[in-house]
mmCIF file of C-alpha atoms in Angstrom:
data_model
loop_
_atom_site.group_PDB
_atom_site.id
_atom_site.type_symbol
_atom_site.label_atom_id
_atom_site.label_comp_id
_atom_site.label_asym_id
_atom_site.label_seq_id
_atom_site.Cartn_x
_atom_site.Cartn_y
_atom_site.Cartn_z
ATOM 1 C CA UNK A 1 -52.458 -87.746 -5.116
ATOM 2 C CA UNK A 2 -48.941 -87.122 -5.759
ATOM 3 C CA UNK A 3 -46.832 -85.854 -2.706
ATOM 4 C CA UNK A 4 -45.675 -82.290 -3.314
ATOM 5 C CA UNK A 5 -43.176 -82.283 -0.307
ATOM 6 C CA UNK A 6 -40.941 -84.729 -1.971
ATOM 7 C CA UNK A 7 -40.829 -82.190 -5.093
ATOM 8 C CA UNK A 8 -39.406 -79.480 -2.929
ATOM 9 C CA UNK A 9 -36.599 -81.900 -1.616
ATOM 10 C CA UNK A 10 -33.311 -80.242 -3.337
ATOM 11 C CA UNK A 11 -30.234 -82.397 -4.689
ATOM 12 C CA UNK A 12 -26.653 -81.538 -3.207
ATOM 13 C CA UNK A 13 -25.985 -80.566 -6.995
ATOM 14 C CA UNK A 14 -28.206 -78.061 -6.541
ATOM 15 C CA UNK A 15 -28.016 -76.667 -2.969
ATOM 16 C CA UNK A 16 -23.606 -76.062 -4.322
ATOM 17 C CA UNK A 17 -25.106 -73.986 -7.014
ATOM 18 C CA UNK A 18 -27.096 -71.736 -5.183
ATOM 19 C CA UNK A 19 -24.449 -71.190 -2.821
ATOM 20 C CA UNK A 20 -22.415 -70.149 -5.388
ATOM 21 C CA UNK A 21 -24.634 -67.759 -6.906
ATOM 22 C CA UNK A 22 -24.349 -66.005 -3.389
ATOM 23 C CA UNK A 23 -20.895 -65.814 -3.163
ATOM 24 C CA UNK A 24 -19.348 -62.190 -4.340
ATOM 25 C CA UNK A 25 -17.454 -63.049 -7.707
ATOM 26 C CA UNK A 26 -14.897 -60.420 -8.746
ATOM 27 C CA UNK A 27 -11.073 -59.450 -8.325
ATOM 28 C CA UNK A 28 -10.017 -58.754 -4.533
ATOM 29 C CA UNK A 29 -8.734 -55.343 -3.449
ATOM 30 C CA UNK A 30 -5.418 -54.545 -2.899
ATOM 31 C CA UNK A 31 -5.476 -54.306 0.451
ATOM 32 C CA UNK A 32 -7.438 -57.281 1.205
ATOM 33 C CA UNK A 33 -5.212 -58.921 4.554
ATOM 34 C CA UNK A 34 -2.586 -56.184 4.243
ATOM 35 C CA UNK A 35 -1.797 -53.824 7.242
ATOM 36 C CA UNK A 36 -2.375 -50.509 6.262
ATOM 37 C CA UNK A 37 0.592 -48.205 6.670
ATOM 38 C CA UNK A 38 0.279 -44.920 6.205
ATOM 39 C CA UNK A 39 2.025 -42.389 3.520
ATOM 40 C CA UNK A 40 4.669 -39.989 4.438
ATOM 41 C CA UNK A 41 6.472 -39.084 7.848
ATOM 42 C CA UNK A 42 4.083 -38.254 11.121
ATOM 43 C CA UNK A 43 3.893 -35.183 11.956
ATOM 44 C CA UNK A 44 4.962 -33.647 15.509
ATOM 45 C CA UNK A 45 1.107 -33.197 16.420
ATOM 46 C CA UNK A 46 0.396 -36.910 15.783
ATOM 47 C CA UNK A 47 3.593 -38.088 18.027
ATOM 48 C CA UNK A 48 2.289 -36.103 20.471
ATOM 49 C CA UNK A 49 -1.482 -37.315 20.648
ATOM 50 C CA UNK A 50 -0.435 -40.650 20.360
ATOM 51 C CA UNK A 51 2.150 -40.252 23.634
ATOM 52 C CA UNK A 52 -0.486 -38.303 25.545
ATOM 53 C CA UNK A 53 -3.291 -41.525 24.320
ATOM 54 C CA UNK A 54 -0.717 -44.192 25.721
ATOM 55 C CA UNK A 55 0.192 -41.720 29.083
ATOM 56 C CA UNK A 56 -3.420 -41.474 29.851
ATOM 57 C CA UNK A 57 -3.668 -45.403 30.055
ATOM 58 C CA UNK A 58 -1.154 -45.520 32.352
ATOM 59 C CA UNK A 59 -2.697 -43.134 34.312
ATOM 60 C CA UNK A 60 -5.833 -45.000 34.226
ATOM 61 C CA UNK A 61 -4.335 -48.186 34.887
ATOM 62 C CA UNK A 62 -2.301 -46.654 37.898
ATOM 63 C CA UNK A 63 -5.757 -45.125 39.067
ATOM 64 C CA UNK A 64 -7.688 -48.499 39.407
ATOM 65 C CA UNK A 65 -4.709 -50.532 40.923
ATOM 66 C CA UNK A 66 -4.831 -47.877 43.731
ATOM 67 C CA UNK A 67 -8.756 -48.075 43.658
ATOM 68 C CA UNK A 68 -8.641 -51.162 43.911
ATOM 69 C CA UNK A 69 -9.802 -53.184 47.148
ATOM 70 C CA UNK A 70 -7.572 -54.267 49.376
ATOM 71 C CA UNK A 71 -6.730 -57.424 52.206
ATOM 72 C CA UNK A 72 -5.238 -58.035 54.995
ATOM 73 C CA UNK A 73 -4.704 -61.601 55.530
ATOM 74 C CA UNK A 74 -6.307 -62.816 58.643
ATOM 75 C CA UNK A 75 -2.985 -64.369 59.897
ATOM 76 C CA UNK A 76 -1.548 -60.724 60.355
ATOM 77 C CA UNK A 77 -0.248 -60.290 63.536
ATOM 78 C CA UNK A 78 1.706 -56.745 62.932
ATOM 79 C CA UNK A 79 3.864 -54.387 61.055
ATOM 80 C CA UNK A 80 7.713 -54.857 61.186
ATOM 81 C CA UNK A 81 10.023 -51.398 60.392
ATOM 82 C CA UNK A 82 13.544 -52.461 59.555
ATOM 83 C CA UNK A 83 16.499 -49.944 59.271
ATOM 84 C CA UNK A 84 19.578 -51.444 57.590
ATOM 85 C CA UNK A 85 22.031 -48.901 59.015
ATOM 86 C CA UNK A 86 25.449 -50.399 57.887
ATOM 87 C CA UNK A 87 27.712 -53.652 57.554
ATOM 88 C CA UNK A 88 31.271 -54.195 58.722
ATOM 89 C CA UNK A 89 33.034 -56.359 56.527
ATOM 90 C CA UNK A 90 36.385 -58.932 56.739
ATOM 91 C CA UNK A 91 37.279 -58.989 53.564
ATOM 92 C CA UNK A 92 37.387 -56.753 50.227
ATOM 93 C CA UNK A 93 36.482 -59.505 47.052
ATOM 94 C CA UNK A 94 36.475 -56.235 44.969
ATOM 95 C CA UNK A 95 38.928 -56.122 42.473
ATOM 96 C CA UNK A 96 39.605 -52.800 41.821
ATOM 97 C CA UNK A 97 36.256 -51.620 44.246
ATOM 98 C CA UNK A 98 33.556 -52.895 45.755
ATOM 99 C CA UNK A 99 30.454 -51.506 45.908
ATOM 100 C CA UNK A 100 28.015 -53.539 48.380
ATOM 101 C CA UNK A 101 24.223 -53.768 48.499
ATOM 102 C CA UNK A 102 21.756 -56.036 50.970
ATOM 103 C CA UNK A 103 18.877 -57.830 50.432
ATOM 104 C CA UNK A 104 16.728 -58.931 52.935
ATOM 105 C CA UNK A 105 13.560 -61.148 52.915
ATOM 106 C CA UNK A 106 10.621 -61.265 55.545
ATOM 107 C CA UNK A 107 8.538 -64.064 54.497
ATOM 108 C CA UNK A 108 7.730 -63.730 51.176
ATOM 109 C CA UNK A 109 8.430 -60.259 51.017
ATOM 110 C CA UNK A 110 12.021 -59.110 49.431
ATOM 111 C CA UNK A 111 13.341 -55.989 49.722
ATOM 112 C CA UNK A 112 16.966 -54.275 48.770
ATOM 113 C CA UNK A 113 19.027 -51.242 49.829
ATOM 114 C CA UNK A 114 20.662 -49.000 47.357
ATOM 115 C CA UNK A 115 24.592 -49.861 46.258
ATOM 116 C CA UNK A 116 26.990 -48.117 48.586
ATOM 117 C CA UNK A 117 29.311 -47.125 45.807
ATOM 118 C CA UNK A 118 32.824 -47.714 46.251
ATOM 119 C CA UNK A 119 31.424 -48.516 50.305
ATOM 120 C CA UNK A 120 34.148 -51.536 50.341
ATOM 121 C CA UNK A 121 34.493 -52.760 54.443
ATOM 122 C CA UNK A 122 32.119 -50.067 55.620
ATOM 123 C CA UNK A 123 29.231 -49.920 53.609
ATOM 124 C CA UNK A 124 26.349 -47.636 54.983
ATOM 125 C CA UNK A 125 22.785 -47.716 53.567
ATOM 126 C CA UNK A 126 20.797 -46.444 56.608
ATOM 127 C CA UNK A 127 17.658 -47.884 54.360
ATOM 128 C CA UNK A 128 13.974 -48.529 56.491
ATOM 129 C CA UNK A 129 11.378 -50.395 54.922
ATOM 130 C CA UNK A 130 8.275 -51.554 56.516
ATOM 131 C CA UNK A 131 6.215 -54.961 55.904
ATOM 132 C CA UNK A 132 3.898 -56.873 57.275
ATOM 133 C CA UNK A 133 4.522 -59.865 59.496
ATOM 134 C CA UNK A 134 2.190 -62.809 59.540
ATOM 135 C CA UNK A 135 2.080 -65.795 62.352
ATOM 136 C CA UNK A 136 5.239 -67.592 62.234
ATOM 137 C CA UNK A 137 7.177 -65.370 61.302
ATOM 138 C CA UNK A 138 10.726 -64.973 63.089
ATOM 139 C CA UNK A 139 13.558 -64.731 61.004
ATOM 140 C CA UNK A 140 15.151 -62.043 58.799
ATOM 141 C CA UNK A 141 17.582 -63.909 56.122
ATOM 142 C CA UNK A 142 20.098 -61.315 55.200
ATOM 143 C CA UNK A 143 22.614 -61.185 52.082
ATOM 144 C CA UNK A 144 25.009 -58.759 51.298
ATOM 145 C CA UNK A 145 26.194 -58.752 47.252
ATOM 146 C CA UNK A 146 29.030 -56.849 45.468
ATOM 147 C CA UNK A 147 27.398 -55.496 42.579
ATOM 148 C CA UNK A 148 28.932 -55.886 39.408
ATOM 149 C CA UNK A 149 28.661 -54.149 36.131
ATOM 150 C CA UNK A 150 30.001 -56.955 33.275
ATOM 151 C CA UNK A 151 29.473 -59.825 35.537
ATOM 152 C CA UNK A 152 26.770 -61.256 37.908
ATOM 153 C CA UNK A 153 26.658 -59.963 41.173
ATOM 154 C CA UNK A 154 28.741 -61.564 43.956
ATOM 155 C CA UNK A 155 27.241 -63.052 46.958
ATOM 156 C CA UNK A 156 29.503 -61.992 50.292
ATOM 157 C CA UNK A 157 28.113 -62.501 53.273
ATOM 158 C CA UNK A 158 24.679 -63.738 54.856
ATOM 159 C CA UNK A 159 23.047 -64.216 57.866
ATOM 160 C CA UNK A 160 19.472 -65.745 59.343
ATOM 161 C CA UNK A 161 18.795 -63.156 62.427
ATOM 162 C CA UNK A 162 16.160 -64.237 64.610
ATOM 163 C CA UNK A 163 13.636 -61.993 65.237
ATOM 164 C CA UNK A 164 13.994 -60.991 69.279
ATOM 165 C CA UNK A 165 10.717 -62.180 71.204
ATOM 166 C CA UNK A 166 10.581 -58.497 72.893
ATOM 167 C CA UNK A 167 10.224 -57.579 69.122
ATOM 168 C CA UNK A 168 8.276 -59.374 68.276
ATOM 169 C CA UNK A 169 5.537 -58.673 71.018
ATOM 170 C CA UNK A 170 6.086 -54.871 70.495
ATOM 171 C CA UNK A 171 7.729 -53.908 73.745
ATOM 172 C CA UNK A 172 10.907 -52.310 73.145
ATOM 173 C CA UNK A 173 12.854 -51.513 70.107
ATOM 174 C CA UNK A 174 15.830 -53.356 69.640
ATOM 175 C CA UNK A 175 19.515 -51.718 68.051
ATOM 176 C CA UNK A 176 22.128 -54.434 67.537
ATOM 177 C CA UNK A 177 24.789 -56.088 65.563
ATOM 178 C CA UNK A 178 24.757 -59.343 63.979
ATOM 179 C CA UNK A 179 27.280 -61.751 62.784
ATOM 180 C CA UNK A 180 27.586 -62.637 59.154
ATOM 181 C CA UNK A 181 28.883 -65.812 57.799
ATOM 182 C CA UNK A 182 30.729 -66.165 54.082
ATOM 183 C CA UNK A 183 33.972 -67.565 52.832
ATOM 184 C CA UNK A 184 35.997 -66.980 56.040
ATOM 185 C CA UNK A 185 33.241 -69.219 57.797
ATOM 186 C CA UNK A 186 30.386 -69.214 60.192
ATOM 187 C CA UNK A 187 29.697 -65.879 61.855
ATOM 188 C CA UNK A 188 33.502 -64.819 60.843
ATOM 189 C CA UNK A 189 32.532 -62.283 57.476
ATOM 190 C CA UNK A 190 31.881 -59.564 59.578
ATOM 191 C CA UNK A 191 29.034 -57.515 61.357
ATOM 192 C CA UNK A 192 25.668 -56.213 60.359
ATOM 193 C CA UNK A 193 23.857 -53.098 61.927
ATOM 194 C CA UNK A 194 19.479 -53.304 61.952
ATOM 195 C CA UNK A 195 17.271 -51.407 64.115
ATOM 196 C CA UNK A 196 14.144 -53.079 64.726
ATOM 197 C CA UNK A 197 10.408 -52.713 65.844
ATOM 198 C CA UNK A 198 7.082 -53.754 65.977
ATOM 199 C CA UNK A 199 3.420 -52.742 65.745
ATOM 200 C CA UNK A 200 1.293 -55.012 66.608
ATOM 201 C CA UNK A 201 -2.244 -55.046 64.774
ATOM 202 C CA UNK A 202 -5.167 -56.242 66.676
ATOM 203 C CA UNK A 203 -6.936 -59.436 65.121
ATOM 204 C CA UNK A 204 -10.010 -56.767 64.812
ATOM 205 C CA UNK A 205 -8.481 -54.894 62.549
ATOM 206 C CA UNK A 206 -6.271 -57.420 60.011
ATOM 207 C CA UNK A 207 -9.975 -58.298 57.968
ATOM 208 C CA UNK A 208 -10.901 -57.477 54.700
ATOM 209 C CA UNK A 209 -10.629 -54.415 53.309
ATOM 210 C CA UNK A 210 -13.242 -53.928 50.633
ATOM 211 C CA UNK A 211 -15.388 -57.283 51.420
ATOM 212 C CA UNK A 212 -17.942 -56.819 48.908
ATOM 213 C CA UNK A 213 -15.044 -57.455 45.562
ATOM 214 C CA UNK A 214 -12.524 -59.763 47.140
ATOM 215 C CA UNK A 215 -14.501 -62.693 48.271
ATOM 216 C CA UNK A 216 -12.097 -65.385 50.865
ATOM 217 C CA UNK A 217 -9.553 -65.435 48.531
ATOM 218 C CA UNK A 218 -6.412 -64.675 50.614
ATOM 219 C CA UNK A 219 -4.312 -62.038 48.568
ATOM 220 C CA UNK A 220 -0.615 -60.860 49.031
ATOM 221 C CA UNK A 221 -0.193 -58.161 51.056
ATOM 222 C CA UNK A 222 1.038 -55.560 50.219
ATOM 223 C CA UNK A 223 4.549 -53.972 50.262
ATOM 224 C CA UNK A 224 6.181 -50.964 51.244
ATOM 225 C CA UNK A 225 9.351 -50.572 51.139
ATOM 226 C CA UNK A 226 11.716 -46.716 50.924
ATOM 227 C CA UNK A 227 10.572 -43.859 51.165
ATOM 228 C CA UNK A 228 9.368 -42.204 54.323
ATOM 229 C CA UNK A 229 9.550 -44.477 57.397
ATOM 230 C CA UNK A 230 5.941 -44.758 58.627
ATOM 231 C CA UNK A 231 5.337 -43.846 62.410
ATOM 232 C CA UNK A 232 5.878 -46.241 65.042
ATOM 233 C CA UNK A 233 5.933 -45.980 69.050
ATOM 234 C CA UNK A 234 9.161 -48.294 70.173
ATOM 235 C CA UNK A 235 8.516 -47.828 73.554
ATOM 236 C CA UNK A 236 8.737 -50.297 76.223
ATOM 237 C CA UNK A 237 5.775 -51.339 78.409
ATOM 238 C CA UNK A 238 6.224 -52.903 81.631
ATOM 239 C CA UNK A 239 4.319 -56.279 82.598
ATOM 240 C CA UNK A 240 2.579 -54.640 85.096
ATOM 241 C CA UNK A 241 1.773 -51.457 82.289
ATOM 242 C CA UNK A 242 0.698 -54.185 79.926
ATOM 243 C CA UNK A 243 -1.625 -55.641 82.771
ATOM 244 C CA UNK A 244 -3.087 -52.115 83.512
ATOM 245 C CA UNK A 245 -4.101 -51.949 79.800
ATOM 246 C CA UNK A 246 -5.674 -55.120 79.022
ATOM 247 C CA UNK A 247 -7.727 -54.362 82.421
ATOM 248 C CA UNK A 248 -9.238 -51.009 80.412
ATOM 249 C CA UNK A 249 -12.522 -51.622 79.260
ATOM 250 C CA UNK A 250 -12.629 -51.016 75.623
ATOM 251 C CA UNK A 251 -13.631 -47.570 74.348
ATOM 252 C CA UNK A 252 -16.342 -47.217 72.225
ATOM 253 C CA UNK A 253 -17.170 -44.832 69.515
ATOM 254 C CA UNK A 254 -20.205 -42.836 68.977
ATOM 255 C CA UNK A 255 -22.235 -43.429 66.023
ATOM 256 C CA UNK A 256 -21.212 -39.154 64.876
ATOM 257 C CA UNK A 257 -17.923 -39.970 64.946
ATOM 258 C CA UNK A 258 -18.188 -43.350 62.989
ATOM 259 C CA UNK A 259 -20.095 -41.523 60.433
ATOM 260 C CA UNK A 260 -17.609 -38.805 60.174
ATOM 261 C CA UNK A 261 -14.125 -41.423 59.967
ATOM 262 C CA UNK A 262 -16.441 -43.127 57.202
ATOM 263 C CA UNK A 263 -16.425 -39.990 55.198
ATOM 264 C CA UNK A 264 -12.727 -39.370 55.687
ATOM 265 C CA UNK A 265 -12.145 -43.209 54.461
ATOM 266 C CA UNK A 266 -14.897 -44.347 52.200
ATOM 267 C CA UNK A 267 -12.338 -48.270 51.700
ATOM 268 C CA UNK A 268 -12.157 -49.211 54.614
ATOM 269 C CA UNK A 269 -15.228 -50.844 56.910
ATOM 270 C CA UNK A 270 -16.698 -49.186 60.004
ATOM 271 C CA UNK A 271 -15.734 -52.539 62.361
ATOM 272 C CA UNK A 272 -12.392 -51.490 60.859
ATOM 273 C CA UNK A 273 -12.585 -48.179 62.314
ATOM 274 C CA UNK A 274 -14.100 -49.151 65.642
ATOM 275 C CA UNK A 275 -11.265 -51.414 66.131
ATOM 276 C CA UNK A 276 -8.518 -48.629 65.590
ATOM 277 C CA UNK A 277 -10.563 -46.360 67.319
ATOM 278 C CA UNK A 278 -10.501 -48.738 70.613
ATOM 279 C CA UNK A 279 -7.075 -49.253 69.786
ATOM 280 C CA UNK A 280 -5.985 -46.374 70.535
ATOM 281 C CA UNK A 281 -8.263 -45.643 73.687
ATOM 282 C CA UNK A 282 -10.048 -42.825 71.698
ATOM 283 C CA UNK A 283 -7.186 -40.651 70.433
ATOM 284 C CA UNK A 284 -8.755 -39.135 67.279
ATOM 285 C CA UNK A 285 -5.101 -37.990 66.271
ATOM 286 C CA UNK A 286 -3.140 -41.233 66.555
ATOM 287 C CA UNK A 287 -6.020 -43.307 64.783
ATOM 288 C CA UNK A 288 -6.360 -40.951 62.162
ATOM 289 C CA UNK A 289 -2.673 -41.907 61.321
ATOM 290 C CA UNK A 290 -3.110 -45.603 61.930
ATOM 291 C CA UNK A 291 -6.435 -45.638 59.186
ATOM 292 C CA UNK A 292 -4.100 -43.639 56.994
ATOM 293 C CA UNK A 293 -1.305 -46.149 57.236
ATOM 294 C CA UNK A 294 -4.337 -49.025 56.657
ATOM 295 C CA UNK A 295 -5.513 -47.363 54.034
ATOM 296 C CA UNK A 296 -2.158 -46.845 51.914
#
């Protein structure tokens, strides 16, 4: 018998021409891989829809960066508020004016004051900005610029300020002056005028915020800088107050009042809350504030 499957086989000749009996035969349209553009001027309605369109998705993306989840890094220790009050200069390197701004940087964080306008010798900002301070942490590198409109801005003075320890471990607020150094030399470009404090967070409270999206990635934290200054208590506390303190057993919080503080802050976790809670030895007020500041 003679094999019928080999009859079926098809040549490449063949196989082309079917192929091209498939394939749409004609003239292409005129605007085949042209961009339409449309006839005549837009009208005043149309300018308008698309500006509220493109306003919306900034709203939108605005909304679900501040939805968003998010972190403390575990190596948090607290949250520093700087005021740069004002500088006291040597020299004038304006040439008509000069018109001086600072920049400081905690970490990784950078932050700058306004320009004093035509501030010269005596510039005066009075900026506060507020960041958070990781382990390690225990300089402020300051630099002071002459900003310039048809040239790059001028560097005048700088200074690395160590961080005082009292500072640093939240017991008094400290209001000093510190040298800066420049082109007259080391600690000889003048004087610079920060207030600082600390707020110390408690190695309960610096976790995750939103656990369930983030995963262990550690994330930048965030910044916050102008503005309102957030609250802070500069107060000093005695060794022997300190002692007292850490002697108080730890107050804990009833399951109402977890429930409730989880209604009032749906992002943030209930060992979160406990934590400030205890923090604060049970002052509803003052840990209200602190979740608020947490939660920003």
């Amino acid at each position: 018998k003679q094999d019928t499957g080999s009859s079926q086989v098809k040549s490449p000749e063949q196989i082309r021409e079917e192929r091209r009996q498939r394939a749409v035969l004609g003239p292409l349209p005129d605007s085949f891989l042209r961009i339409p553009i449309e006839d005549g001027p837009i009208s005043d309605e149309d300018k308008d829809r698309q500006m509220a369109l493109a306003l919306q998705k900034q709203l939108d993306f605005r909304e679900q960066r501040q939805q968003a989840p998010q972190r403390l890094d575990k190596n948090v220790t607290g949250r520093l508020t700087i005021t740069i009050a004002e500088a006291k200069l040597t020299k004038n390197y304006g040439v008509t004016r000069m018109d001086p701004y600072a920049r400081l940087r905690v970490g990784h964080q950078i932050y700058e004051t306004p320009t004093c306008t035509n501030g010269a010798r005596e510039p005066k900002w009075n900026k506060t900005i507020n960041c958070f301070t990781v382990r390690g942490t225990k300089y402020i590198d300051v630099e002071i610029y002459d900003e310039c409109t048809f040239s790059t801005d001028s560097l005048i003075a700088h200074a690395s300020i160590p961080i005082p320890d009292n500072v640093l471990q939240a017991q008094e607020l400290c209001d000093d002056w510190w040298p800066l150094s420049g082109q007259e030399g080391e600690g000889k470009e003048g004087m610079i005028h920060l207030v600082l404090s600390m707020q110390l967070i408690s190695p309960q409270a610096a976790v995750q915020l939103g656990q369930q999206a983030m995963g262990n990635q550690p994330t930048v934290v965030p910044n916050m800088s102008g503005g309102k200054p957030m609250s802070y208590t500069p107060t000093y506390l005695p060794q022997q107050q300190q002692k007292q303190q850490q002697q108080q057993k730890a107050v804990e919080m009833s399951d109402e009042d977890v429930e409730e503080f989880s209604k009032m802050f749906p992002g943030l976790d209930k060992q979160v809350i406990k934590a400030v809670y205890s923090d604060n030895n049970g002052n509803k007020e003052t840990t209200v504030n602190a979740l608020l500041q947490l939660s920003q």
